[in-house]
Amino acid sequence: MSETGGAVDGTADGAPGGVREVKSAARTVELLEVLAARGDRPARLQELADGLGVPRSSMYALLQTLISRGWVRTDVTGSLYGIGIHALLTGTSYLDSDPRVRAVRPYLDEASEALGETIHLGRLDGRDVAYLATRESHEYLRTISRVGRRLPAHVGALGKALLAERPDAELPEGPYEAFTPNTRTSREALAADLARTRERGYSVDREEGVPGIVGFGFALRYEVPALDAISCSVPVARLTPDHQARIVAVMREIRARLEATVPAGGGSVHWR
């Protein structure tokens, strides 16, 4: 039994702070992450059992439990599984309760209005960047919102701005995944690009994540090293030298104001 009175079945070392990891909880989280990563591609029972190394009967029982609680959904045949609506409700709660997201949102509106381009707020999460807020350009509308989605940090302007705030020794060994022919897939090429980012004070993504789109990323240094960044994305066809200069000037000014107003601790609760 655990100290709180609950059974700890199949625990293992490795959780933060030396606390033993609860395998059943870890398995549940892994399953939800797998389903979330698949997007609109539902999974079958055997596929999930094989992918997570779990007996088919155990995976079926876990899926049924999560279906009953709204975390997983299934089709009318009961053979296909996808992420459930409660994942959305929890994600929305995270965004609504985060004081930094609330503080940054008005500045995203201001940047979008001033520049007429798409503006993002992202947060570093391991080796990825999670998109927390987006203001879409009226000139270039995406068919799928990026909010709640993840992108490897080496790919886009947000991630490169945040990687540049850290020593190159922390970069994983390559090769990295290529999203376009312009993606920097070697550790050496990425490190050289991050050096240029540090010199100029912002990152540039020239069609490295999305063909036809250039991004400019600015780390928000209200904590060190920075975890959050803002970026401006613009189609190549509209990126004149004058427009680029205006983007950089506006985003730099907004970054300075954010760093001066957003609380360093993230609010009354200091999350880690």
Short mmCIF file of C-alpha atoms in Angstrom, two decimals:
data_model
loop_
_atom_site.label_atom_id
_atom_site.label_comp_id
_atom_site.label_asym_id
_atom_site.label_seq_id
_atom_site.Cartn_x
_atom_site.Cartn_y
_atom_site.Cartn_z
CA MET A 1 0.00 0.00 0.00
CA SER A 2 1.12 3.57 -0.63
CA GLU A 3 1.41 6.20 2.10
CA THR A 4 -1.90 7.65 0.94
CA GLY A 5 -3.65 4.33 1.30
CA GLY A 6 -3.81 3.40 -2.40
CA ALA A 7 -2.22 0.31 -3.89
CA VAL A 8 0.96 0.96 -5.83
CA ASP A 9 0.97 -1.81 -8.39
CA GLY A 10 4.14 -2.49 -10.33
CA THR A 11 6.17 0.53 -9.32
CA ALA A 12 9.68 1.33 -10.52
CA ASP A 13 12.37 3.87 -9.82
CA GLY A 14 12.84 6.84 -12.11
CA ALA A 15 10.21 9.41 -11.15
CA PRO A 16 11.31 12.95 -10.17
CA GLY A 17 12.52 13.45 -6.63
CA GLY A 18 13.32 9.79 -6.12
CA VAL A 19 9.62 8.83 -5.84
CA ARG A 20 8.87 5.42 -7.25
CA GLU A 21 6.97 5.54 -10.54
CA VAL A 22 3.51 3.96 -10.62
CA LYS A 23 3.56 1.78 -13.72
CA SER A 24 -0.21 1.73 -14.20
CA ALA A 25 -0.29 5.54 -14.16
CA ALA A 26 2.71 5.76 -16.51
CA ARG A 27 1.03 3.31 -18.88
CA THR A 28 -2.15 5.39 -18.91
CA VAL A 29 -0.24 8.57 -19.71
CA GLU A 30 1.75 6.82 -22.45
CA LEU A 31 -1.47 5.55 -24.03
CA LEU A 32 -3.04 9.01 -24.03
CA GLU A 33 0.11 10.54 -25.52
CA VAL A 34 0.17 7.92 -28.29
CA LEU A 35 -3.48 8.55 -29.17
CA ALA A 36 -3.01 12.33 -29.07
CA ALA A 37 0.03 12.12 -31.36
CA ARG A 38 -1.94 10.15 -33.95
CA GLY A 39 -4.34 13.03 -34.56
CA ASP A 40 -7.04 11.92 -36.99
CA ARG A 41 -5.60 8.41 -37.38
CA PRO A 42 -7.47 6.12 -34.98
CA ALA A 43 -5.69 3.06 -33.59
CA ARG A 44 -6.70 -0.57 -33.17
CA LEU A 45 -6.45 -2.56 -29.96
CA GLN A 46 -3.64 -4.85 -31.11
CA GLU A 47 -1.70 -1.92 -32.51
CA LEU A 48 -1.79 -0.15 -29.15
CA ALA A 49 -0.98 -3.30 -27.19
CA ASP A 50 2.03 -4.06 -29.40
CA GLY A 51 3.24 -0.46 -29.43
CA LEU A 52 3.22 -0.13 -25.64
CA GLY A 53 4.26 -3.71 -24.90
CA VAL A 54 1.09 -4.42 -22.93
CA PRO A 55 -0.99 -7.65 -22.98
CA ARG A 56 -4.06 -7.32 -25.19
CA SER A 57 -6.44 -8.03 -22.30
CA SER A 58 -4.82 -5.37 -20.10
CA MET A 59 -4.90 -2.81 -22.90
CA TYR A 60 -8.57 -3.54 -23.55
CA ALA A 61 -9.45 -3.04 -19.89
CA LEU A 62 -7.50 0.22 -19.76
CA LEU A 63 -9.18 1.51 -22.91
CA GLN A 64 -12.65 0.69 -21.59
CA THR A 65 -11.90 2.51 -18.32
CA LEU A 66 -10.73 5.61 -20.19
CA ILE A 67 -13.72 5.48 -22.56
CA SER A 68 -16.11 5.46 -19.59
CA ARG A 69 -14.41 8.61 -18.25
CA GLY A 70 -14.26 10.47 -21.56
CA TRP A 71 -10.48 10.36 -22.07
CA VAL A 72 -10.69 7.94 -25.01
CA ARG A 73 -13.39 7.52 -27.63
CA THR A 74 -14.25 4.59 -29.89
CA ASP A 75 -16.17 4.13 -33.12
CA VAL A 76 -19.54 2.41 -33.50
CA THR A 77 -17.84 -0.96 -34.05
CA GLY A 78 -15.75 -0.63 -30.91
CA SER A 79 -12.59 -1.49 -32.84
CA LEU A 80 -11.01 1.95 -33.37
CA TYR A 81 -9.74 4.25 -30.63
CA GLY A 82 -8.87 7.94 -30.46
CA ILE A 83 -8.29 10.68 -27.92
CA GLY A 84 -11.41 11.77 -26.02
CA ILE A 85 -12.99 15.12 -25.26
CA HIS A 86 -11.73 15.25 -21.67
CA ALA A 87 -8.21 15.71 -23.04
CA LEU A 88 -9.43 18.94 -24.64
CA LEU A 89 -11.08 20.09 -21.42
CA THR A 90 -7.89 19.50 -19.45
CA GLY A 91 -5.74 21.25 -22.05
CA THR A 92 -8.05 24.25 -22.08
CA SER A 93 -7.84 24.42 -18.29
CA TYR A 94 -4.04 24.56 -18.52
CA LEU A 95 -4.19 27.51 -20.90
CA ASP A 96 -6.84 29.34 -18.88
CA SER A 97 -4.99 28.90 -15.59
CA ASP A 98 -1.52 29.88 -16.79
CA PRO A 99 -0.79 33.52 -15.80
CA ARG A 100 1.86 33.97 -18.49
CA VAL A 101 -0.44 32.87 -21.28
CA ARG A 102 -3.06 35.32 -20.01
CA ALA A 103 -0.47 38.10 -19.82
CA VAL A 104 0.93 37.48 -23.31
CA ARG A 105 -2.35 37.16 -25.22
CA PRO A 106 -3.05 40.91 -25.53
CA TYR A 107 0.45 41.45 -26.90
CA LEU A 108 -0.16 38.76 -29.54
CA ASP A 109 -3.28 40.68 -30.58
CA GLU A 110 -1.26 43.87 -30.79
CA ALA A 111 1.51 42.30 -32.88
CA SER A 112 -0.98 40.67 -35.23
CA GLU A 113 -2.83 43.93 -35.71
CA ALA A 114 0.37 45.90 -36.31
CA LEU A 115 1.95 43.44 -38.73
CA GLY A 116 -0.99 41.65 -40.34
CA GLU A 117 0.83 38.34 -39.91
CA THR A 118 0.41 35.18 -37.81
CA ILE A 119 1.80 35.45 -34.27
CA HIS A 120 2.54 32.49 -31.97
CA LEU A 121 3.36 31.87 -28.32
CA GLY A 122 5.19 28.63 -27.61
CA ARG A 123 6.76 26.88 -24.64
CA LEU A 124 9.70 24.49 -24.60
CA ASP A 125 8.69 20.99 -23.49
CA GLY A 126 11.64 18.63 -23.56
CA ARG A 127 12.89 18.56 -27.15
CA ASP A 128 9.68 20.03 -28.54
CA VAL A 129 7.83 23.33 -28.52
CA ALA A 130 4.15 23.32 -27.56
CA TYR A 131 1.99 26.03 -29.13
CA LEU A 132 0.00 27.83 -26.42
CA ALA A 133 -1.63 30.68 -28.35
CA THR A 134 -1.90 31.84 -31.94
CA ARG A 135 -3.29 34.87 -33.72
CA GLU A 136 -3.85 33.99 -37.36
CA SER A 137 -3.21 36.38 -40.21
CA HIS A 138 -6.27 37.33 -42.27
CA GLU A 139 -4.04 36.99 -45.33
CA TYR A 140 -2.86 33.45 -44.63
CA LEU A 141 -5.27 31.22 -42.72
CA ARG A 142 -4.22 27.75 -41.65
CA THR A 143 -6.83 25.01 -41.96
CA ILE A 144 -5.73 23.50 -38.60
CA SER A 145 -4.97 25.53 -35.48
CA ARG A 146 -1.52 24.99 -33.99
CA VAL A 147 -2.65 25.58 -30.40
CA GLY A 148 -2.02 22.45 -28.38
CA ARG A 149 0.27 20.97 -31.02
CA ARG A 150 3.98 20.25 -30.77
CA LEU A 151 6.90 20.77 -33.12
CA PRO A 152 10.50 19.62 -32.63
CA ALA A 153 12.53 22.56 -31.33
CA HIS A 154 15.15 22.32 -34.09
CA VAL A 155 12.58 23.05 -36.79
CA GLY A 156 10.84 26.37 -36.18
CA ALA A 157 11.59 29.92 -35.10
CA LEU A 158 10.10 29.42 -31.63
CA GLY A 159 12.23 26.38 -30.87
CA LYS A 160 15.45 27.81 -32.25
CA ALA A 161 14.99 31.01 -30.26
CA LEU A 162 14.72 28.92 -27.09
CA LEU A 163 17.55 26.54 -27.95
CA ALA A 164 19.82 29.56 -28.46
CA GLU A 165 19.25 30.45 -24.80
CA ARG A 166 20.98 27.20 -23.81
CA PRO A 167 24.52 25.86 -24.27
CA ASP A 168 25.12 23.81 -27.40
CA ALA A 169 26.28 20.96 -25.16
CA GLU A 170 22.61 20.30 -24.40
CA LEU A 171 21.77 19.66 -28.07
CA PRO A 172 20.99 16.00 -28.79
CA GLU A 173 23.11 14.15 -31.29
CA GLY A 174 21.78 14.17 -34.84
CA PRO A 175 20.60 13.51 -37.35
CA TYR A 176 17.34 15.37 -36.72
CA GLU A 177 14.05 14.86 -38.50
CA ALA A 178 13.70 16.79 -41.76
CA PHE A 179 10.39 18.58 -42.34
CA THR A 180 11.46 20.34 -45.54
CA PRO A 181 14.64 20.36 -47.67
CA ASN A 182 15.72 23.43 -45.65
CA THR A 183 15.54 21.79 -42.21
CA ARG A 184 18.90 21.67 -40.42
CA THR A 185 19.29 17.99 -39.65
CA SER A 186 22.86 17.87 -38.28
CA ARG A 187 24.01 19.00 -34.85
CA GLU A 188 26.78 21.10 -36.40
CA ALA A 189 24.47 22.95 -38.77
CA LEU A 190 21.97 23.66 -36.00
CA ALA A 191 24.72 24.87 -33.63
CA ALA A 192 26.00 27.28 -36.30
CA ASP A 193 22.49 28.64 -36.81
CA LEU A 194 22.01 29.08 -33.05
CA ALA A 195 25.26 31.05 -32.90
CA ARG A 196 23.86 33.46 -35.49
CA THR A 197 20.62 33.64 -33.50
CA ARG A 198 22.53 34.72 -30.40
CA GLU A 199 24.38 37.40 -32.37
CA ARG A 200 21.28 39.00 -33.88
CA GLY A 201 19.03 38.42 -30.83
CA TYR A 202 16.29 36.47 -32.61
CA SER A 203 15.93 33.31 -34.68
CA VAL A 204 15.02 32.97 -38.35
CA ASP A 205 13.25 29.95 -39.84
CA ARG A 206 13.46 30.10 -43.62
CA GLU A 207 11.04 27.44 -44.82
CA GLU A 208 12.56 24.90 -42.41
CA GLY A 209 9.25 23.77 -40.94
CA VAL A 210 6.68 24.74 -43.58
CA PRO A 211 7.42 25.36 -47.27
CA GLY A 212 6.74 28.95 -48.27
CA ILE A 213 6.76 30.30 -44.71
CA VAL A 214 9.48 32.30 -42.93
CA GLY A 215 9.41 32.73 -39.16
CA PHE A 216 11.12 35.10 -36.73
CA GLY A 217 11.40 33.92 -33.10
CA PHE A 218 12.06 35.91 -29.92
CA ALA A 219 12.77 34.23 -26.57
CA LEU A 220 10.98 35.80 -23.59
CA ARG A 221 13.59 36.15 -20.88
CA TYR A 222 11.34 36.70 -17.87
CA GLU A 223 13.04 33.56 -16.57
CA VAL A 224 16.49 32.11 -17.23
CA PRO A 225 16.85 30.07 -19.30
CA ALA A 226 13.77 31.15 -21.21
CA LEU A 227 10.96 28.63 -21.60
CA ASP A 228 8.57 30.80 -23.63
CA ALA A 229 8.99 32.52 -26.98
CA ILE A 230 6.90 34.49 -29.46
CA SER A 231 7.21 34.37 -33.22
CA CYS A 232 5.90 35.95 -36.39
CA SER A 233 5.24 33.80 -39.46
CA VAL A 234 4.97 35.33 -42.93
CA PRO A 235 4.64 33.87 -46.44
CA VAL A 236 7.80 34.24 -48.52
CA ALA A 237 5.83 36.05 -51.22
CA ARG A 238 5.09 38.94 -48.82
CA LEU A 239 8.50 39.17 -47.14
CA THR A 240 10.15 42.28 -48.52
CA PRO A 241 13.24 43.76 -46.80
CA ASP A 242 11.12 46.63 -45.44
CA HIS A 243 8.49 44.27 -44.08
CA GLN A 244 11.14 42.10 -42.43
CA ALA A 245 12.67 45.15 -40.76
CA ARG A 246 9.25 46.18 -39.44
CA ILE A 247 8.53 42.64 -38.15
CA VAL A 248 11.81 42.57 -36.23
CA ALA A 249 11.28 46.05 -34.80
CA VAL A 250 7.71 45.38 -33.66
CA MET A 251 8.48 41.96 -32.19
CA ARG A 252 11.57 43.26 -30.36
CA GLU A 253 9.55 46.09 -28.84
CA ILE A 254 6.79 43.72 -27.74
CA ARG A 255 9.33 41.32 -26.26
CA ALA A 256 10.88 44.15 -24.22
CA ARG A 257 7.48 45.15 -22.85
CA LEU A 258 6.59 41.57 -22.01
CA GLU A 259 9.85 40.99 -20.18
CA ALA A 260 9.22 44.15 -18.17
CA THR A 261 5.64 43.28 -17.18
CA VAL A 262 5.24 39.48 -16.94
CA PRO A 263 6.09 38.17 -13.44
CA ALA A 264 9.37 36.30 -13.32
CA GLY A 265 7.89 33.55 -11.17
CA GLY A 266 4.89 33.06 -13.41
CA GLY A 267 2.41 34.32 -10.83
CA SER A 268 1.55 33.43 -7.23
CA VAL A 269 2.29 29.74 -7.80
CA HIS A 270 5.82 28.93 -8.97
CA TRP A 271 5.27 25.95 -11.24
CA ARG A 272 8.21 23.77 -12.19
#
